Coordinates of C-alpha atoms in Angstrom, one line a residue:
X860 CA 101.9 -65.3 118.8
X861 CA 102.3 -67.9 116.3
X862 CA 106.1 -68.7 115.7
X863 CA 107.7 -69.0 112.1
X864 CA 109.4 -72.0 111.1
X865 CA 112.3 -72.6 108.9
X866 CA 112.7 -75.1 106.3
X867 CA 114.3 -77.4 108.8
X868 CA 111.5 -77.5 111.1
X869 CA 111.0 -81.2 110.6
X870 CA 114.4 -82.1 110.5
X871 CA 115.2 -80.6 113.3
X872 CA 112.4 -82.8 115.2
X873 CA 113.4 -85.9 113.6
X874 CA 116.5 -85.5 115.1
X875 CA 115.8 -84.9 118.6
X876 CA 116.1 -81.1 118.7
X877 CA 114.8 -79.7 122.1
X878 CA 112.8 -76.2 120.3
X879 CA 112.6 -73.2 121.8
X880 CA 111.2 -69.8 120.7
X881 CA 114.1 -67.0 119.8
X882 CA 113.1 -64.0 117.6
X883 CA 109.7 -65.1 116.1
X884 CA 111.1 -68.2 115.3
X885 CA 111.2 -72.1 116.9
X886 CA 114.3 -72.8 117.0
X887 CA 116.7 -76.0 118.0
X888 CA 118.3 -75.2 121.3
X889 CA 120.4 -78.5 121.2
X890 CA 120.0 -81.7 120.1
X891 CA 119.1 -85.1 121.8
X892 CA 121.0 -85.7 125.0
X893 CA 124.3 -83.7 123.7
X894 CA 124.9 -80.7 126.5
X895 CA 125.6 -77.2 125.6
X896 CA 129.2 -77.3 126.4
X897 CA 129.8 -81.1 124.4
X898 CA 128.2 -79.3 121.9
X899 CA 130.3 -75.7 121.8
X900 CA 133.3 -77.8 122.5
X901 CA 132.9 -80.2 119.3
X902 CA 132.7 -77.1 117.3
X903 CA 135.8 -76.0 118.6
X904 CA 137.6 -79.0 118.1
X905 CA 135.9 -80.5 115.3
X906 CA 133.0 -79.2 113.3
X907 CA 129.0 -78.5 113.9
X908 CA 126.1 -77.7 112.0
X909 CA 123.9 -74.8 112.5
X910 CA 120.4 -73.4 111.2
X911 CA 120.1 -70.0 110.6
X912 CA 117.3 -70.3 108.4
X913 CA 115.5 -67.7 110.3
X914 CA 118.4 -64.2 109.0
X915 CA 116.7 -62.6 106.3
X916 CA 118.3 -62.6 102.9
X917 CA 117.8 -60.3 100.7
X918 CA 119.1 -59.1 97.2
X919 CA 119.3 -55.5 95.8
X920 CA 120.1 -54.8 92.3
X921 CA 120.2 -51.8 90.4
X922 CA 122.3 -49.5 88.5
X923 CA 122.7 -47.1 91.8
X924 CA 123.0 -49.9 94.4
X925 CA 126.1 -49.4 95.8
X926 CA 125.0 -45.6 96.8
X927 CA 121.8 -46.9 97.9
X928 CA 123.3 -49.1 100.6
X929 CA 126.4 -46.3 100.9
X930 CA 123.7 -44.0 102.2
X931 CA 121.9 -46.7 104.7
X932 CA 124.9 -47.6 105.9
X933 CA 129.0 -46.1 106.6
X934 CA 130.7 -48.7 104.9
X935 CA 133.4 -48.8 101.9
X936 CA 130.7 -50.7 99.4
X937 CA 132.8 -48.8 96.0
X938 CA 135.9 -50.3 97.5
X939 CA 134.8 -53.7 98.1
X940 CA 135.9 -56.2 95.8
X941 CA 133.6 -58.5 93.9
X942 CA 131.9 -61.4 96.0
X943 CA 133.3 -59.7 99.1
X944 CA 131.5 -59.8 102.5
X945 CA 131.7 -57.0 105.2
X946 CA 129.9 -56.6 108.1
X947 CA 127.7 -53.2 108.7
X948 CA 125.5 -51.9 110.1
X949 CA 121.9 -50.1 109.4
X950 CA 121.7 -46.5 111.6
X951 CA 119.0 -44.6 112.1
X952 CA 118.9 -40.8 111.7
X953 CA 120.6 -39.9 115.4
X954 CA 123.8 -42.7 114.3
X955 CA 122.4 -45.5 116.6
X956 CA 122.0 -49.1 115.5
X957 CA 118.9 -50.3 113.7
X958 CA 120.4 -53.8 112.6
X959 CA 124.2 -55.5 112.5
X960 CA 124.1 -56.8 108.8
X961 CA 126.6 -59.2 106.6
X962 CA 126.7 -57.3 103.0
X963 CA 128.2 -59.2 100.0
X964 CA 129.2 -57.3 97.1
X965 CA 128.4 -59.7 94.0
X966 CA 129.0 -56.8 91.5
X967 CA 128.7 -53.0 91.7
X968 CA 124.6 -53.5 91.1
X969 CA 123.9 -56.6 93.1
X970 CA 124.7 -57.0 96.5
X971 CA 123.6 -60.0 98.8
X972 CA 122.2 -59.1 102.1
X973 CA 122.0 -60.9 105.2
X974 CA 120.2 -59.2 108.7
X975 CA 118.8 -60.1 111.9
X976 CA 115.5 -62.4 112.3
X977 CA 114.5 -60.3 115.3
X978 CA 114.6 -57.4 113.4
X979 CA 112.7 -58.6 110.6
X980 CA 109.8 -56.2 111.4
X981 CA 112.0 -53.2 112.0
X982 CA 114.4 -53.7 108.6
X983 CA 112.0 -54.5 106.0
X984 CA 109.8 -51.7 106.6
X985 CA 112.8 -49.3 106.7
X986 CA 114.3 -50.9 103.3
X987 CA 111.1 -50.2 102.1
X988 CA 110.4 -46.6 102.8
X989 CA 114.2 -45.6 102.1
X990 CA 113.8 -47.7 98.5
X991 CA 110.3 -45.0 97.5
X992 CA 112.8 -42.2 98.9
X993 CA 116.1 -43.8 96.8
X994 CA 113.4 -44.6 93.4
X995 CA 112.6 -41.4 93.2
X996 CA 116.0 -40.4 91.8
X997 CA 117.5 -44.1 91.4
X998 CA 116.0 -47.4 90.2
X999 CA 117.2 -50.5 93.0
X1000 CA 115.5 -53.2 93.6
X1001 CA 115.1 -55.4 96.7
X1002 CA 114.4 -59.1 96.9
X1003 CA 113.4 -60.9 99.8
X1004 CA 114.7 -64.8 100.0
X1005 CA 111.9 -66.1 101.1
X1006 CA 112.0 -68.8 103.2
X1007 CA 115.1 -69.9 101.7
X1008 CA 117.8 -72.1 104.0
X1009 CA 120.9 -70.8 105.5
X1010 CA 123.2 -73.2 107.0
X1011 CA 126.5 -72.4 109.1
X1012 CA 129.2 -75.6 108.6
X1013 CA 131.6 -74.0 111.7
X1014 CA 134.4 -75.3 113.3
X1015 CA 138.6 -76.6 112.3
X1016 CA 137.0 -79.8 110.3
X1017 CA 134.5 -77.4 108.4
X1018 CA 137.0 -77.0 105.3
X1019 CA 138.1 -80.9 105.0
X1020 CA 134.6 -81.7 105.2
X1021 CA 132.7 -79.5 102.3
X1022 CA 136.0 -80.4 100.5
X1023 CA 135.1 -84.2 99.7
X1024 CA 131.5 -83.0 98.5
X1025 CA 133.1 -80.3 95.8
X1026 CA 135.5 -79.7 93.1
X1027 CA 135.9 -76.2 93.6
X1028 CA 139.3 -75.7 95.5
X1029 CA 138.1 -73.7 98.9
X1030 CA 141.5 -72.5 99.7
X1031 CA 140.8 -70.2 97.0
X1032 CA 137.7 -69.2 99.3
X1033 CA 139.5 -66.8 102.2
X1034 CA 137.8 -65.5 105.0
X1035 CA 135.4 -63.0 104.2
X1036 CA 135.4 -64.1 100.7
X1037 CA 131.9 -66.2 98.8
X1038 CA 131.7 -68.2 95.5
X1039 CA 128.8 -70.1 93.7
X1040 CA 130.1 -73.7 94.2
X1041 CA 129.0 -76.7 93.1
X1042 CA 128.5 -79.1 95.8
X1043 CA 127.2 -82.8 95.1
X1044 CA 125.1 -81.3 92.1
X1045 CA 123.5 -78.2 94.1
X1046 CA 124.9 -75.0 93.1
X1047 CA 125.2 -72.6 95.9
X1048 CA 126.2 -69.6 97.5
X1049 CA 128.9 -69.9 100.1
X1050 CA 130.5 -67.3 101.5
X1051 CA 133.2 -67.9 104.4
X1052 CA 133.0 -66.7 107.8
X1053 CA 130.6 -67.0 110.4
X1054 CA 129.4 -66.1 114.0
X1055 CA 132.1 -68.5 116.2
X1056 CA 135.7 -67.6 115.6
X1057 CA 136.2 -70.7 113.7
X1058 CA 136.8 -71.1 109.9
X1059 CA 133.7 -72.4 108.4
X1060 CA 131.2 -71.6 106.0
X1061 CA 127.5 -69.9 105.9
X1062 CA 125.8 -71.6 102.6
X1063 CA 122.7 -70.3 101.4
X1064 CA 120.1 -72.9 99.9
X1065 CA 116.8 -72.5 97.6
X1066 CA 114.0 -73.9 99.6
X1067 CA 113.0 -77.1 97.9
X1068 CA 117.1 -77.9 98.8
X1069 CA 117.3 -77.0 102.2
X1070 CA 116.8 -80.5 103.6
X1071 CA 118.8 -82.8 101.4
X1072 CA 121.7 -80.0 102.0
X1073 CA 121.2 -80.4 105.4
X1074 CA 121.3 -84.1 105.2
X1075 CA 124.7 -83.6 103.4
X1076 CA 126.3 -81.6 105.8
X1077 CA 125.3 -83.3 108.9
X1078 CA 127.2 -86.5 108.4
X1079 CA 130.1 -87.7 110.8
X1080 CA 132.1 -85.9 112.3
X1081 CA 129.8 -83.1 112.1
X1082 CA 127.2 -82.5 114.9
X1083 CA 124.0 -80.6 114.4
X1084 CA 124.2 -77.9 116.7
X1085 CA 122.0 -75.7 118.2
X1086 CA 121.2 -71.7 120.1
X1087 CA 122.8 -73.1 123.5
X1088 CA 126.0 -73.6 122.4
X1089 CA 125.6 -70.7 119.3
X1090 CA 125.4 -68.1 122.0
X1091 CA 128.6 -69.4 124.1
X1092 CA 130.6 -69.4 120.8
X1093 CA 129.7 -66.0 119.7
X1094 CA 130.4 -65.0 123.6
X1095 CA 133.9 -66.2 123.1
X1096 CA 134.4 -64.6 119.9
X1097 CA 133.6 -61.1 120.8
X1098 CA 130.5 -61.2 118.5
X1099 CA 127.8 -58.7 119.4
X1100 CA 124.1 -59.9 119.6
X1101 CA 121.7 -57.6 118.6
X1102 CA 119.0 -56.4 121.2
X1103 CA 121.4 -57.8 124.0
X1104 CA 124.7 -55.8 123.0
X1105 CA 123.4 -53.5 120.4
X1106 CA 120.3 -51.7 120.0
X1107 CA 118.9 -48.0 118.5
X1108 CA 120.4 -46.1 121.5
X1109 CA 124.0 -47.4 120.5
X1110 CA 126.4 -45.8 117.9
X1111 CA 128.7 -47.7 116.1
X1112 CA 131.6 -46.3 117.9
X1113 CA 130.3 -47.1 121.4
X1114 CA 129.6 -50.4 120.0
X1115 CA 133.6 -50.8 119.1
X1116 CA 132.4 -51.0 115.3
X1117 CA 133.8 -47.8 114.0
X1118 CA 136.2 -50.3 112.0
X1119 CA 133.5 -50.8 109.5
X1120 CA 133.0 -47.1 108.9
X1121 CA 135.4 -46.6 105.3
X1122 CA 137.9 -43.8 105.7
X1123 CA 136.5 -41.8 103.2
X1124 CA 133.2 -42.5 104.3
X1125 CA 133.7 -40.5 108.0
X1126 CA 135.4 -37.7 105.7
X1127 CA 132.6 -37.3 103.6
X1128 CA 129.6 -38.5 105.9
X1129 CA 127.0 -38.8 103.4
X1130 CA 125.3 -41.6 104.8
X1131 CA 121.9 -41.6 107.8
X1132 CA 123.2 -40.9 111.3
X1133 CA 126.5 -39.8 110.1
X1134 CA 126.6 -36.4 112.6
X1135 CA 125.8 -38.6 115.8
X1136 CA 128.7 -40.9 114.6
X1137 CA 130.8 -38.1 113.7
X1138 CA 130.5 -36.7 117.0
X1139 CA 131.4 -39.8 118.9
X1140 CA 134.2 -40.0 116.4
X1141 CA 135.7 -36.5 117.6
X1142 CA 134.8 -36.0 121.0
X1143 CA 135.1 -39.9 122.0
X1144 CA 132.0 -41.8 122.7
X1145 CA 130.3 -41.6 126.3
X1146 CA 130.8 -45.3 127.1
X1147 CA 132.4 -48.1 125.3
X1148 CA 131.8 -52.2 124.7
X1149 CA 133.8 -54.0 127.0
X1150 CA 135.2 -57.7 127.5
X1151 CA 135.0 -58.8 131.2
X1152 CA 136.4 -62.0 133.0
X1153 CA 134.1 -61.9 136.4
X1154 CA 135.2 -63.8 139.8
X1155 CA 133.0 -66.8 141.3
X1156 CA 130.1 -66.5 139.4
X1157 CA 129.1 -65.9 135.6
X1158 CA 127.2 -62.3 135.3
X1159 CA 124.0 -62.2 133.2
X1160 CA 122.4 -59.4 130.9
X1161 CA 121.5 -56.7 133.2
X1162 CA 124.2 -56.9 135.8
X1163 CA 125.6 -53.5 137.0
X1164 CA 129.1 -52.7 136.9
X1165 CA 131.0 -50.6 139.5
X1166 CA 134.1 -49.6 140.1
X1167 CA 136.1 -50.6 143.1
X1168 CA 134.9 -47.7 144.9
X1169 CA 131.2 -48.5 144.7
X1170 CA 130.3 -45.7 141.5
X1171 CA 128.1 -47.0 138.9
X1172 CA 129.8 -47.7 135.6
X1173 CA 127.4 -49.2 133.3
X1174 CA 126.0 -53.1 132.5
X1175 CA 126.4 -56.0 131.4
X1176 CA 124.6 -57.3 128.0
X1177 CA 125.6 -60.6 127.8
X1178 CA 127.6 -63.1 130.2
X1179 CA 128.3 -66.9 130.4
X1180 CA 130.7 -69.4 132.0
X1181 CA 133.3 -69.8 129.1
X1182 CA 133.4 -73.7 128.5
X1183 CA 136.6 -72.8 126.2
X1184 CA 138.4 -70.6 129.1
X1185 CA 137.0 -72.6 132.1
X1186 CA 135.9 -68.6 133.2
X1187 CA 133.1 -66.4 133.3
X1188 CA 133.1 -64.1 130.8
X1189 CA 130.8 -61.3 129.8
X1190 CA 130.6 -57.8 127.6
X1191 CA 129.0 -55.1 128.3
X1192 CA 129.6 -50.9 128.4
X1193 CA 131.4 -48.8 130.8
X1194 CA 131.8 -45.1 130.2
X1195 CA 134.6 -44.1 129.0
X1196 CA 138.0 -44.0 130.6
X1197 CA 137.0 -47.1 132.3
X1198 CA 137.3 -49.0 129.0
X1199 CA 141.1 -49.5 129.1
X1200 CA 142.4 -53.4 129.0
X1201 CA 143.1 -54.0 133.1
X1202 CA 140.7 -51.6 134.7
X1203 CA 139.4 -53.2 138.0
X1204 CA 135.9 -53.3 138.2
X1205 CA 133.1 -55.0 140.3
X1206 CA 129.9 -56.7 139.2
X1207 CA 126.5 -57.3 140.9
X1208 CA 125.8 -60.7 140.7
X1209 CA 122.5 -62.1 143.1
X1210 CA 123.1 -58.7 145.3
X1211 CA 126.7 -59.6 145.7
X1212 CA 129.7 -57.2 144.1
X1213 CA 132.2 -59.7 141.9
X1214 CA 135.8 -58.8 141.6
X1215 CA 135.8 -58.7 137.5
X1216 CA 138.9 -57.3 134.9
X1217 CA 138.6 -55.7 131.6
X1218 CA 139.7 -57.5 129.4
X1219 CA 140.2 -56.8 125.4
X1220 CA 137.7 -59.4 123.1
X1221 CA 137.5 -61.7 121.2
X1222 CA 138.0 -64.0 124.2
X1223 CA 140.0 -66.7 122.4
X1224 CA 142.1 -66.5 119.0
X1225 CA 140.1 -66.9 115.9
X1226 CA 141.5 -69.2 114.0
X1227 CA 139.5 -67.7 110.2
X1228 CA 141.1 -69.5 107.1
X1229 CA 143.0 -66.0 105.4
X1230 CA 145.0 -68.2 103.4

């Protein structure tokens, strides 16, 4: 199958990016001779530079917008303030997970939409058929971004950085919070967050822009980084990825997510897949996302979990050696009861059970700019 390209195809190439296929797209995995762990460990100490050109971005506007994505999703959307970000997430009719999604609140009618890449196929076709449904009481519109850039600027030195190329103050700019700002004569849409625990900043560019922002942004003592060391950052951060840690057979609540279901939202459960999640809500969910620190060896995606005595418990969705915590580190779902911070619990790795602890996520202590 033919793979997609971003905007920063070339640039990547030009500077030494090592591609690799990941959810239709080719993608940098890292960049010249700089390892993954150099690489995840200048993010954390200084600042790196990441495409994720390849999230679809999408606008909907319309008088009933706010409903519209109140029904598709079980977020708060009246309550958010202008150019406010949450994260949510898409659920089909039985409550499980069809995407994790960023949605920014521009005004009560225009909301900014950012979802998975490997979902692409899955979400646009569902926007789509739930828009005819939505139209034929309400008028929303959706706008696909088209090949338009996103770049993440992640990491302590992110601020001090993007600083020297604006006027706009960014302490003004709090975590989970987005502006239009001016930087060196582009206007764009930053909003400030990201997928790594650090503070930094996910900027969205027209696509004639794309590479002269990246150009920009990639100066000293920023690093272009790439998936490698994205995937050990997220790890540490608790950050589910979906089809690994999240997928249609999950409910939010399962997932750990029920925080982005609003208040009034699980009182009033007008929104797809609300009686599944309801359920999980009263009678407890049958298993539960878990952080794990594993002894010897780091356990991949697909290791079993036991408990002491040998009975099976669940499995692991995603695992690394932590180049932060100098451990191995994993999440993954247990049933329930065998979620609680402590439990002892024993992992197959290469046909050999691992002493591992539960242990709560994120991994490290985020250090997001709140103000």
């Amino acid at each position: 199958e033919q793979l997609r390209k971003t905007g920063l195809y070339d640039f990547h190439i030009e500077n030494g990016a090592k591609m690799v296929p990941f959810a239709g797209y080719s993608m940098p995995l890292a960049y010249g001779n700089v390892g993954q762990v150099a690489s995840h460990n200048h993010v954390r100490s200084s600042a790196g530079l990441f495409d994720v050109g390849h999230m679809v971005q999408s606008n909907f506007r319309g008088q009933t917008a706010t409903e519209f994505l109140e029904w598709l999703t079980p977020s708060s959307l009246t309550a958010l303030s202008p150019y406010t970000s949450t994260l949510s997430v898409l659920l089909n009719e039985n409550g499980g997970i069809i995407d994790d999604t960023i949605i920014t609140k521009h005004a009560p009618d225009a909301f900014y939409v950012v979802t998975n890449a490997g979902r692409r196929d899955v979400d646009l076709p569902w926007f789509t058929k739930k828009l005819e449904e939505w139209n034929a009481k309400g008028k929303v519109e959706m706008e696909v971004l088209e090949d338009w850039g996103l770049l993440a600027l992640q990491g302590p030195a992110a601020a001090t950085y993007l600083q020297a190329l604006t006027s706009f103050d960014l302490r003004l700019l709090t975590f989970g919070k987005s502006a239009f700002v001016p930087i060196e004569g582009f206007n764009l849409h930053v909003a400030r967050g990201g997928y790594t625990g650090e503070d930094g900043f996910e900027i969205s560019i027209p696509p004639s822009q794309t590479v002269e922002v990246a150009k920009l942004l990639s100066k000293t003592p920023v690093q272009l980084t790439g998936l490698g060391a994205r995937d050990s950052l997220r790890l540490e951060a608790g950050m589910c990825l979906y089809g690994h840690d999240l997928d249609e057979t999950t409910s939010p609540i399962e997932a750990g997510l029920s925080w982005v279901i609003g208040k009034d939202r699980k009182e009033a459960g007008d929104f797809i897949g609300a009686e599944g999640v309801r359920q999980h809500l009263k009678d407890g969910p049958p298993r539960r996302r878990v952080g794990l620190v594993v002894e010897g060896a780091p356990a991949r995606e697909g290791a079993k979990i036991f408990t002491p005595s040998g009975e099976e418990l669940g499995i692991v969705t995603s695992g690394i050696p932590s180049p932060s915590l100098q451990k191995n580190i994993a999440m993954g779902y247990v049933k329930s009861g065998s979620h609680k911070k402590g439990t002892e619990v024993e992992v197959e790795v290469r046909n050999k059970r691992r002493k591992a602890v539960v242990t709560p996520m994120p991994f490290i202590k985020p250090n997001y700019w709140r103000g």
